[in-house]
Coordinates of C-alpha atoms in Angstrom, one line a residue:
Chain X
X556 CA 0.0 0.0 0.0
X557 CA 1.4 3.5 -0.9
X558 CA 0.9 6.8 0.9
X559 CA -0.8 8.9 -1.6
X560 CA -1.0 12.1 0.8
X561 CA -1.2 12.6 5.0
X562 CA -2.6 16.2 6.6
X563 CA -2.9 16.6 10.0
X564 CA -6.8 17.6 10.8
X565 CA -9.1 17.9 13.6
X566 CA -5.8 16.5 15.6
X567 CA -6.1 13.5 14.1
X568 CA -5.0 12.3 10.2
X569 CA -6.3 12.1 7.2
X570 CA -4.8 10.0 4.6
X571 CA -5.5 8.7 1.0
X572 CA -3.9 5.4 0.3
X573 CA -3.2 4.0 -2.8
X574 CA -3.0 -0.3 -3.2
X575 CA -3.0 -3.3 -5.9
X576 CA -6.4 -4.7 -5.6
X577 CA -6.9 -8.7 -6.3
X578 CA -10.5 -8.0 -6.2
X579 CA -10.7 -5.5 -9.0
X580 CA -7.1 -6.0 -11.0
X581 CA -6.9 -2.5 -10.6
X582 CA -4.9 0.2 -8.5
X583 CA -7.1 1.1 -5.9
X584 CA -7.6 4.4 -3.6
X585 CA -9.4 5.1 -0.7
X586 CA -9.5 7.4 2.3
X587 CA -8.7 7.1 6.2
X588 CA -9.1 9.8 8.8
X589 CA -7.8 8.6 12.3
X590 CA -8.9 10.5 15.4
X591 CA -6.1 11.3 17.8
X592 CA -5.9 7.9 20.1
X593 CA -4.0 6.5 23.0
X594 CA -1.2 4.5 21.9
X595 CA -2.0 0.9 21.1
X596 CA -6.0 1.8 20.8
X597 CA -8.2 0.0 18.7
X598 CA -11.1 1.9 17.3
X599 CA -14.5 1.7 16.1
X600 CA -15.1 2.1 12.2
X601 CA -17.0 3.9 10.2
X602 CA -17.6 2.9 6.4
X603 CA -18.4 5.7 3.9
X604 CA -19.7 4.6 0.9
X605 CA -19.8 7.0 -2.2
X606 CA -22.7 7.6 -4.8
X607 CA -22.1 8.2 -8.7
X608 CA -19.4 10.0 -10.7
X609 CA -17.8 10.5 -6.7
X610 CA -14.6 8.7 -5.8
X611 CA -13.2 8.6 -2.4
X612 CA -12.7 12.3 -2.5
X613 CA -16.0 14.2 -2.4
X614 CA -16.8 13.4 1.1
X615 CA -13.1 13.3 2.2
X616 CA -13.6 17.2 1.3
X617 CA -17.1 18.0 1.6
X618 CA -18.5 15.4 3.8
X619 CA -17.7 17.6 7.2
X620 CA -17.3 14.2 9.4
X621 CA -13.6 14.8 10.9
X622 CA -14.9 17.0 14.0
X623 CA -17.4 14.5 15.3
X624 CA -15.2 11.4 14.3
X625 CA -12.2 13.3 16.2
X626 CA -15.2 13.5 19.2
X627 CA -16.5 10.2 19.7
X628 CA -12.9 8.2 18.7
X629 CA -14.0 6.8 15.1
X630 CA -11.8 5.8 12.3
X631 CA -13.7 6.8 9.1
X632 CA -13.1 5.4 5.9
X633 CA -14.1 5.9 1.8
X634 CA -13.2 3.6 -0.8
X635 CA -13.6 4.7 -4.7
X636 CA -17.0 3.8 -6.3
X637 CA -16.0 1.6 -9.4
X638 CA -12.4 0.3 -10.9
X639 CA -10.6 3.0 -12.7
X640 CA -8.4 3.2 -15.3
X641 CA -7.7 3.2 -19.1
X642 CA -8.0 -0.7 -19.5
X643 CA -11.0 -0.9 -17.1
X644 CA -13.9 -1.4 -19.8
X645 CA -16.4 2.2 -19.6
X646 CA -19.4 3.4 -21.5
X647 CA -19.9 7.3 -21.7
X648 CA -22.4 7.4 -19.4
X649 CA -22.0 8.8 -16.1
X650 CA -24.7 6.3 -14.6
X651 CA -22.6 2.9 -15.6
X652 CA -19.2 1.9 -15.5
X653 CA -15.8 3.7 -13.7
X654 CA -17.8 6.3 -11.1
X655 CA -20.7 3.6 -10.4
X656 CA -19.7 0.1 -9.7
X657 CA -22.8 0.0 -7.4
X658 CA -21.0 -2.4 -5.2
X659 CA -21.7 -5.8 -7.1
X660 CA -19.6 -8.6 -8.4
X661 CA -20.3 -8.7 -12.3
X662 CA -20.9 -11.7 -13.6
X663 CA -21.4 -10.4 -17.2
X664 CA -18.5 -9.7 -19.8
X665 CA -16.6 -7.3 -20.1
X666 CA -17.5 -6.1 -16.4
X667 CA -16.8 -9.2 -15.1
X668 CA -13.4 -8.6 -14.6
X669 CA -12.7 -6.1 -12.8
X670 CA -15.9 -4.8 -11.7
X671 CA -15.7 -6.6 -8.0
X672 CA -16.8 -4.0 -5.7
X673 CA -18.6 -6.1 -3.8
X674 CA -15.9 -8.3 -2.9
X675 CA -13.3 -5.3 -2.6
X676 CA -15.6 -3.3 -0.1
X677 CA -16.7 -6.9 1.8
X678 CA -13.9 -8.5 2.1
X679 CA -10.3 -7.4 0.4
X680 CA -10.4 -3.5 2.0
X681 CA -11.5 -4.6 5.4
X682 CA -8.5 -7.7 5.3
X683 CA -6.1 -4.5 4.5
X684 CA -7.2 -2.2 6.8
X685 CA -6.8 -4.7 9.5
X686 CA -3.3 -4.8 9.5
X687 CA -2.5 -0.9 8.8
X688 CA -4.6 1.1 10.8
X689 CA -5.8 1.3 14.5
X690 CA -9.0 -0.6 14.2
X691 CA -11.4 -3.0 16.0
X692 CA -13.6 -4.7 13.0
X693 CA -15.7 -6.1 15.9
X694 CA -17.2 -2.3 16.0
X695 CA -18.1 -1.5 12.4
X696 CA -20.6 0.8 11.6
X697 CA -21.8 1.2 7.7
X698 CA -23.2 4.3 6.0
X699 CA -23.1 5.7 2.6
X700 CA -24.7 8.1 -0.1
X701 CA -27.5 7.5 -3.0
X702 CA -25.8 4.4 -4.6
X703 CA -23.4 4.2 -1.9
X704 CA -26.1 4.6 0.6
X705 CA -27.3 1.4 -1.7
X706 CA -23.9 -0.2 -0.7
X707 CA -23.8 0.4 2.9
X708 CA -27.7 -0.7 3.5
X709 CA -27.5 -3.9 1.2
X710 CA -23.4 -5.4 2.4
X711 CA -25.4 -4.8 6.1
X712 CA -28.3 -6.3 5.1
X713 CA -26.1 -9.5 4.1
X714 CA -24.2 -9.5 6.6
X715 CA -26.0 -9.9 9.9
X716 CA -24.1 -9.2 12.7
X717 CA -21.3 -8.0 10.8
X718 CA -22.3 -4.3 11.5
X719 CA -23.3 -2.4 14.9
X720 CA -24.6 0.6 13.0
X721 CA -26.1 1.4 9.4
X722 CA -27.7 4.7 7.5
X723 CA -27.7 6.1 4.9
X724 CA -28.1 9.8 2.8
X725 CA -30.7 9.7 0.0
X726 CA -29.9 5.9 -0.8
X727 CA -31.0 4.1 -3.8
X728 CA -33.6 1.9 -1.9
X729 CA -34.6 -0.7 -4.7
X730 CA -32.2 -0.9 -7.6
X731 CA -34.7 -3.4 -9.3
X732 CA -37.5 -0.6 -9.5
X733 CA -36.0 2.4 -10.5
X734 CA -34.1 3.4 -13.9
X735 CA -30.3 3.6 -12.4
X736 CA -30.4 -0.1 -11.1
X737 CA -32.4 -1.5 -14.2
X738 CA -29.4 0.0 -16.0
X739 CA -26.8 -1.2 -13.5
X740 CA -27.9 -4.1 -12.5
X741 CA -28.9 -5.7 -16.2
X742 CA -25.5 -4.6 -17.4
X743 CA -23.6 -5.7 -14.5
X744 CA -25.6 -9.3 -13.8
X745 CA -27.4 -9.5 -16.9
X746 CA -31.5 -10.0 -18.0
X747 CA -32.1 -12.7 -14.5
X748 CA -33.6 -10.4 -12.3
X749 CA -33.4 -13.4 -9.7
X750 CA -29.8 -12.5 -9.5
X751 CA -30.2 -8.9 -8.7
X752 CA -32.5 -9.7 -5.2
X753 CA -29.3 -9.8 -3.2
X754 CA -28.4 -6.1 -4.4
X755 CA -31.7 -4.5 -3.8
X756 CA -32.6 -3.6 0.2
X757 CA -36.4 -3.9 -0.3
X758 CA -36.0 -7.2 -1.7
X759 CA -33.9 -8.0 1.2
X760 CA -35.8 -7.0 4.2
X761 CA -39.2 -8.3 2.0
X762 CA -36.8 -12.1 2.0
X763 CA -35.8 -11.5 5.8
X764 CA -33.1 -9.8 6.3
X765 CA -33.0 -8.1 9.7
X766 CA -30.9 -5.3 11.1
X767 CA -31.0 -3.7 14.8
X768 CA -32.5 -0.6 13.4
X769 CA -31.7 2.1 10.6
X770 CA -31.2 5.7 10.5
X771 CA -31.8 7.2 6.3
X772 CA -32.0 10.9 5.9
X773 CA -33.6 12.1 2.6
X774 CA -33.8 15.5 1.2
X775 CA -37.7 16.7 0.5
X776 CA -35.9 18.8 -2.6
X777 CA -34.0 15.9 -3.8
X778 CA -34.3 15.6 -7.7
X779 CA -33.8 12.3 -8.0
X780 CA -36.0 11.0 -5.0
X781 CA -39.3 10.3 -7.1
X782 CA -37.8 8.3 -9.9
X783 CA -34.7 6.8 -8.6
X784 CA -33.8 6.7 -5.1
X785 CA -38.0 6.1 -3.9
X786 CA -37.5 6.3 0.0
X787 CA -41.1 5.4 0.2
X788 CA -40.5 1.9 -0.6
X789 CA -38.1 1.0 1.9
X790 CA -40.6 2.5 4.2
X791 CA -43.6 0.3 3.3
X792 CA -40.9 -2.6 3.5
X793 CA -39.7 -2.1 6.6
X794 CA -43.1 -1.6 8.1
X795 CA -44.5 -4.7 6.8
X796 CA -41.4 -6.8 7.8
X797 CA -41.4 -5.5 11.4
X798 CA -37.5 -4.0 10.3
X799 CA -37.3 -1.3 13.3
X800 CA -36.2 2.1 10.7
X801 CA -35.9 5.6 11.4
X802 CA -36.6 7.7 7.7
X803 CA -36.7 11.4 8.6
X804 CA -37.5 13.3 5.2
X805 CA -35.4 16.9 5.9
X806 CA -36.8 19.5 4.1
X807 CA -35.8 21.5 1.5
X808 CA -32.6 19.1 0.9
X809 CA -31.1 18.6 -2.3
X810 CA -28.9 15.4 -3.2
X811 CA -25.5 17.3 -2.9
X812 CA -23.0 17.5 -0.4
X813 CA -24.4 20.5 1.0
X814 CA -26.9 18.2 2.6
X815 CA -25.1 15.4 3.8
X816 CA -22.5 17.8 5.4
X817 CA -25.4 19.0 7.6
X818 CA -26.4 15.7 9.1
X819 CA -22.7 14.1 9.2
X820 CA -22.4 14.9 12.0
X821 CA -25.9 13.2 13.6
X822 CA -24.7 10.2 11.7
X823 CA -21.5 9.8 13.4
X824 CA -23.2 10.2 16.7
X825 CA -25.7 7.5 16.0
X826 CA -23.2 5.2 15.0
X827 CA -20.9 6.2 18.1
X828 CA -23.6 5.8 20.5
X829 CA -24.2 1.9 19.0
X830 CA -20.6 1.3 18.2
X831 CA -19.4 2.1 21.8
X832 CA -22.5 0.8 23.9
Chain D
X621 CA -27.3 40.3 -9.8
X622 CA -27.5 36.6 -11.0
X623 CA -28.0 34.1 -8.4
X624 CA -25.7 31.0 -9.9
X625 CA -26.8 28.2 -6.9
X626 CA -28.5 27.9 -3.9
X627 CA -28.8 25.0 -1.3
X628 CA -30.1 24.4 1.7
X629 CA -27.5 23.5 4.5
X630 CA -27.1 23.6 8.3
X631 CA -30.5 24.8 8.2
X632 CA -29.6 28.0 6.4
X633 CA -29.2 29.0 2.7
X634 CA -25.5 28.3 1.2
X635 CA -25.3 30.8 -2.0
X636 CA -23.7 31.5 -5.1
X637 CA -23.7 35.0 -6.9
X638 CA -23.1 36.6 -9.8
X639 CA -22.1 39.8 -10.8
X640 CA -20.8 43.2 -12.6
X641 CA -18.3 44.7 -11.1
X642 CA -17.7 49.0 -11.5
X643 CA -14.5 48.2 -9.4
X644 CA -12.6 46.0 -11.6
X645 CA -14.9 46.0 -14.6
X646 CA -15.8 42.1 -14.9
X647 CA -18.5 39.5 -13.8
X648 CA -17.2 38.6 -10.1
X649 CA -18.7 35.7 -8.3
X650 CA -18.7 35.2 -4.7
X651 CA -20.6 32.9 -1.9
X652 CA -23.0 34.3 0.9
X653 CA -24.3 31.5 3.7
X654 CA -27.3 33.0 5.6
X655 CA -28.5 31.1 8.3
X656 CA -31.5 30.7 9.6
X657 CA -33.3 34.3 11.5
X658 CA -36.3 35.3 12.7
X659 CA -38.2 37.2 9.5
X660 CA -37.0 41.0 9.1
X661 CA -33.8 40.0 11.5
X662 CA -30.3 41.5 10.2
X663 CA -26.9 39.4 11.2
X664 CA -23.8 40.0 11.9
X665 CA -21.3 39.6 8.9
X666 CA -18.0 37.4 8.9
X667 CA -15.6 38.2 5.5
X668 CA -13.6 35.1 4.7
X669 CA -11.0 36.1 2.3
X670 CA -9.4 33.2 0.2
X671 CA -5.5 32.5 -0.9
X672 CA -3.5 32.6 -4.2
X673 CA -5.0 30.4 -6.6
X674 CA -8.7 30.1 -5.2
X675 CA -12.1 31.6 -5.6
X676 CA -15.2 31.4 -3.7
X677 CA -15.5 28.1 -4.1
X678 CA -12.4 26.4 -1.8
X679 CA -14.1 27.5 1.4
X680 CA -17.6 27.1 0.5
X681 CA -17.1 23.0 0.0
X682 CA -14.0 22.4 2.4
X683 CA -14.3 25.7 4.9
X684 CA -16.8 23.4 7.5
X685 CA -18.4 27.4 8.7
X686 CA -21.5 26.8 8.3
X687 CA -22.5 24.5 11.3
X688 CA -20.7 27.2 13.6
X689 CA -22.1 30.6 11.7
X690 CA -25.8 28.3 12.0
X691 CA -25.1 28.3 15.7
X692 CA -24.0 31.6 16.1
X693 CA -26.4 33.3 13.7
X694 CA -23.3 35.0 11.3
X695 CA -24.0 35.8 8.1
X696 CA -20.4 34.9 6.1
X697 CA -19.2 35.5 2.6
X698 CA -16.2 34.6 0.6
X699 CA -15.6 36.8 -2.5
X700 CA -13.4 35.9 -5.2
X701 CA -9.2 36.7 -5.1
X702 CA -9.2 38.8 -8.3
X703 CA -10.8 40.0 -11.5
X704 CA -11.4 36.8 -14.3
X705 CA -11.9 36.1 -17.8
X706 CA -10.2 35.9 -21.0
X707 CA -9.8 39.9 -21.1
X708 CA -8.4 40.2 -18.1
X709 CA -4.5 40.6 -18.0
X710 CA -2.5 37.6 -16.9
X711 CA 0.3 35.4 -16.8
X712 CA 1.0 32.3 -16.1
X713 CA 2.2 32.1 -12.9
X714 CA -0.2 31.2 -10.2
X715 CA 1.1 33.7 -7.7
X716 CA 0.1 37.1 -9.8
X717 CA -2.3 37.8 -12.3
X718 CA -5.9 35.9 -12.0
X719 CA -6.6 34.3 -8.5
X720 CA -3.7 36.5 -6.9
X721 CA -5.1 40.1 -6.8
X722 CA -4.0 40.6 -3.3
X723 CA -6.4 42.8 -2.4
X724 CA -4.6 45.4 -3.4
X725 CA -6.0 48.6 -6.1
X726 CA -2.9 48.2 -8.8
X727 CA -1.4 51.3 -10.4
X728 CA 0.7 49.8 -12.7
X729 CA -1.0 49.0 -16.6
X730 CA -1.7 46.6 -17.5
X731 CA -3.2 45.6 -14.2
X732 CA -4.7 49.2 -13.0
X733 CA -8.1 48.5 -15.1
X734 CA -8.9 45.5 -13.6
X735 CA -7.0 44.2 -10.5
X736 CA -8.9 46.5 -8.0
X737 CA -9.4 44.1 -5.2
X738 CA -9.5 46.4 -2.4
X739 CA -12.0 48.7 -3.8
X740 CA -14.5 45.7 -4.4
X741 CA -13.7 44.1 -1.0
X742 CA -13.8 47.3 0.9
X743 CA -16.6 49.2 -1.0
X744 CA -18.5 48.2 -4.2
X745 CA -19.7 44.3 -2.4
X746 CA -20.0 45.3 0.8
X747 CA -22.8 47.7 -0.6
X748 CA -24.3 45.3 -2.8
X749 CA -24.5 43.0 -0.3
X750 CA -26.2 45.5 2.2
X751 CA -28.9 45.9 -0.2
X752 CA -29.8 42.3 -0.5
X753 CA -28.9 39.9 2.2
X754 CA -30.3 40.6 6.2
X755 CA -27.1 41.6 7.2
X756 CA -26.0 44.2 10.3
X757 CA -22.7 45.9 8.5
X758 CA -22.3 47.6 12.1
X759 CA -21.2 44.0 13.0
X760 CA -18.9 42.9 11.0
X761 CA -15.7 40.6 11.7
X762 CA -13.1 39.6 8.6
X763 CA -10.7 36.5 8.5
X764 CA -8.9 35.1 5.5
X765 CA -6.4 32.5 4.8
X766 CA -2.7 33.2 3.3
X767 CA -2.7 36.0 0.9
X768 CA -6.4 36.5 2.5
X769 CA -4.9 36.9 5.4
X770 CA -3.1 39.5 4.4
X771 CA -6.3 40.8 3.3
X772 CA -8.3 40.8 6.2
X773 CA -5.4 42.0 8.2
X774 CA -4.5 45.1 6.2
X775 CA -8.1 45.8 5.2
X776 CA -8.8 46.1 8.7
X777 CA -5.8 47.8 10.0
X778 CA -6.6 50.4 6.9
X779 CA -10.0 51.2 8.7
X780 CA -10.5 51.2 12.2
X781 CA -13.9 50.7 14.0
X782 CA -15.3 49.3 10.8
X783 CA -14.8 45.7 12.2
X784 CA -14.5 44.4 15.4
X785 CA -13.3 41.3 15.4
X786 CA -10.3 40.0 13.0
X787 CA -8.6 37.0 12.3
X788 CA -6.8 35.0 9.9
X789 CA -5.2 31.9 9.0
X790 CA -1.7 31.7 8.1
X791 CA -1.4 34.9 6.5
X792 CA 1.2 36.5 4.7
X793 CA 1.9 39.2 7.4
X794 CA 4.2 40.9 5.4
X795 CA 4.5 41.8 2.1
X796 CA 7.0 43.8 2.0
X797 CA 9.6 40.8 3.2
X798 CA 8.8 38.0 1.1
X799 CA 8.8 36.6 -2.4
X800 CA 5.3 36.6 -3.0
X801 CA 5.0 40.2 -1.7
X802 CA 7.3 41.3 -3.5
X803 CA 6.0 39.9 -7.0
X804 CA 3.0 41.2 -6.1
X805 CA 3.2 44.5 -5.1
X806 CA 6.2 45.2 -7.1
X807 CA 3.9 43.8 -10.1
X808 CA 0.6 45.9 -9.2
X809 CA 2.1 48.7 -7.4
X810 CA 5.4 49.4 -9.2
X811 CA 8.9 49.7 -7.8
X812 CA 8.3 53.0 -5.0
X813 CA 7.9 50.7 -1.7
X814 CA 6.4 53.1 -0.2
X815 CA 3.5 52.4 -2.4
X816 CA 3.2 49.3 -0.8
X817 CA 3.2 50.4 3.4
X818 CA -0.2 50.2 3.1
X819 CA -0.5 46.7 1.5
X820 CA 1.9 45.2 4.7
X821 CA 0.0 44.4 7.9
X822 CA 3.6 44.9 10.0
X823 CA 3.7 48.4 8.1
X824 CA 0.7 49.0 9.2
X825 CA 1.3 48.0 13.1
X826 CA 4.7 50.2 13.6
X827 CA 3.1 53.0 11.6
X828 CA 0.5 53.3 14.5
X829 CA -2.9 51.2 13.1
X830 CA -4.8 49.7 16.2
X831 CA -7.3 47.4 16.5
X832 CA -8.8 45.6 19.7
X833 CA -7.7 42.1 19.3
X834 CA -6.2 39.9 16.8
X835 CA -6.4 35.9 16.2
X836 CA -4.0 34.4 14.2
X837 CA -3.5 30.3 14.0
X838 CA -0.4 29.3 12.0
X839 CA 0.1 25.9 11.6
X840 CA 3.8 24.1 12.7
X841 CA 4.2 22.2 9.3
X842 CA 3.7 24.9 6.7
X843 CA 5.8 24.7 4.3
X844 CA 5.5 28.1 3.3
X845 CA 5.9 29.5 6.8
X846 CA 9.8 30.5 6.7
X847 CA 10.2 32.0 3.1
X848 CA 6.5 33.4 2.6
X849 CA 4.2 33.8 6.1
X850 CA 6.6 35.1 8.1
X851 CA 4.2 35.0 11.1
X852 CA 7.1 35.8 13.7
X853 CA 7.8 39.1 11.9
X854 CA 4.0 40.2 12.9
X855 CA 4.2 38.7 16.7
X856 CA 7.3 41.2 16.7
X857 CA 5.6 43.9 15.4
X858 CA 2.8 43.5 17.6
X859 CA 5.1 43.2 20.8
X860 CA 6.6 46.2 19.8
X861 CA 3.7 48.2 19.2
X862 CA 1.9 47.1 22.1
X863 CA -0.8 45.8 19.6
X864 CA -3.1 42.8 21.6
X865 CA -2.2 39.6 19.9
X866 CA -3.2 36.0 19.7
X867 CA -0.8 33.9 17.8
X868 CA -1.0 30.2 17.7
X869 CA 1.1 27.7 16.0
X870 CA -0.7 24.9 15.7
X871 CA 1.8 21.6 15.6
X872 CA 1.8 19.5 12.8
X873 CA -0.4 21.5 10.5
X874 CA -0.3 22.6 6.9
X875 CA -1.7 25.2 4.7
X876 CA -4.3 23.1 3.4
X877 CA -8.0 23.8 4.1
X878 CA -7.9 20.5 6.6
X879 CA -5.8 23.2 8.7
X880 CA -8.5 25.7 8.3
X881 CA -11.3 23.8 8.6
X882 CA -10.0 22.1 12.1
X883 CA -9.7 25.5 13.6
X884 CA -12.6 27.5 11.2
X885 CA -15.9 26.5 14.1
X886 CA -13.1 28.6 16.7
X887 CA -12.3 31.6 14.3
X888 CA -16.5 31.4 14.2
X889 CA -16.9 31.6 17.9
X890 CA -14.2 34.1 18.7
X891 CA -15.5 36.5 16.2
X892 CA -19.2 35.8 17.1
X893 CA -19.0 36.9 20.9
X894 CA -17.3 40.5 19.5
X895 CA -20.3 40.6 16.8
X896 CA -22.6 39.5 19.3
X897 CA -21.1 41.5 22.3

């Protein structure tokens, strides 16, 4: 792993790191910001996950999250959103391709091959950050942004037990009904829509997937909330699964950073207060 | 005036503007956040100048201010750091020309038609903005970072009583004494240093300009601090003069806005209880 760039913040560090990925074939980066800790600490987590066209840096920037991470002792972390680079196979659309891997394993060609981001974020990031920085996977919490949002709601969903704590911002509730996962998710695991139930939270929670609870924060002037991200269907899923959720619409919102910024920082805290009960 | 963005964040309304300038004769842009107030309620302004090589923009995504100035009801905006656009003078350095006016109102053609930085920061926007926004210009504080630094420094020295509370981060403190400076001045001013007395914050200090207080965070690991900042040549000038002083080095810092933004929600607070007094 190389040591793309360090700055001291908030008394802690924030780095971007720069590795070899096995899951993707590709050089991958991704963001840490450590709180200041006691000497031989191990820390709580918190997993960012990024929406569409957004790599690791939009929230590592924007995102506002290093004063209440620096508060309650949580290592934050963003991976990229896709494979990148000039042999990674793209289309020109912003909405498929490098900038929206929208955490799956392909199984269709030409994705197949290096769009893993399901098994980079699950399992080959984790196994890395493990034996670099000062962290305790036993407290993991999982959070994440419209497609990201996506990520961090379904890898929780599938992963009972796994993690303590999971919201999301303006997340991409059902990839199956809505026009950026039809796109994404036919391209990515082709025309067998049996295939794409383990990608889509409604599906999830409808087959039985449980979580302690949720937090999701949508924007009421969110663009993209009727046709796309359709909070309302997590909502009737998790009411008629029992699925204990917490889905404040914030009005006046818009999908950009702007918003996210202002709850970060209600985020962390929820995820502090589970990950260090 | 044009109005190029709005979003709703920290519960307040983060801008963008746009528009003609008499002072240096182009479109200028800059960024207001007003927070929320009770209806017909004016706030208290904070200036936030920017450094070489930025515009509104760099403090608007990464300057974290608006959770503090939504606390502390403070109205702040961030203009641009000189006159743009294809018929605009420039060269190609990044330290004069466009994105390094300096604040200062150049002399010297080509740059006396448009680089007039101190006559838009100090007159032509703060009336605009007094016609628009609810703001209380009997309030007002100024900060700025590096060469905004300078400006708030200088700008303020220049005109006593009109703020009461300034502050910067890692400013150049003295023109006069550095590289940049010297480009600068000697570029927009022309070769007579006495020209530039005004333009120098230490200048200013021995040649008798007061003001209550100042705040002043400088951070350990700058790498410009030793050729460019200079911030012990201002704690000398201060000590001399018997000018009130706060000046911080913060260890292990840069000149990056993760320096900025750790201490930016303190810079908020100190200037709010002398707006708010």
């Amino acid at each position: 792993m190389e040591t793309v760039s360090t700055n001291r913040s908030h008394g802690g560090e924030q780095g971007v790191y720069r590795h070899r990925s096995t899951a993707t074939g590709t050089e991958m980066t991704f963001s840490v910001f450590v709180p200041d800790h006691a000497a031989g600490a191990k820390l709580p987590v918190l997993w960012y996950l990024s929406g569409l066209t957004c790599t690791h840096a939009n929230v590592t920037e924007k995102g506002e999250y290093r004063a209440a991470c620096a508060e309650h002792g949580i290592v934050f972390i963003a991976p990229d959103t896709s494979p990148r680079g000039p042999q990674v196979p793209d289309v020109e659309a912003w909405d498929f391709g490098q900038g929206a891997g929208f955490y799956v394993d392909a199984t269709q060609e030409p994705w197949s091959a290096n769009y893993r981001m399901r098994s980079y974020v699950e399992g080959e990031l984790p196994d890395l950050i493990a034996g670099i920085f000062p962290v305790d996977l036993e407290r993991q919490g999982i959070t994440g942004h419209s497609m990201g949002g996506h990520g961090a709601l379904t890898i929780s969903l599938r992963n009972p037990g796994r993690f303590r704590s999971t919201s999301a911002f303006a997340p991409i509730v059902s990839p199956l009904a809505c026009p950026w996962g039809e796109k994404a998710l036919g391209g990515y695991l082709g025309p067998d829509r049996s295939a794409w139930q383990e990608y889509d939270a409604c599906a999830l929670v409808e087959g039985g997937a449980r979580l302690p609870d949720l937090l999701i924060d949508q924007g009421s002037a969110d663009t993209f909330v009727s046709e796309q991200l359709k909070t309302e269907l997590l909502r009737e899923a998790c009411d008629r699964a029992g699925q204990p959720a917490t889905i404040r619409l914030q009005a006046g919102y818009d999908h950009s950073y702007y918003f996210i910024s202002t709850f970060m920082a209600e985020h962390v805290e929820w995820h502090a207060e589970r990950l260090k009960a």
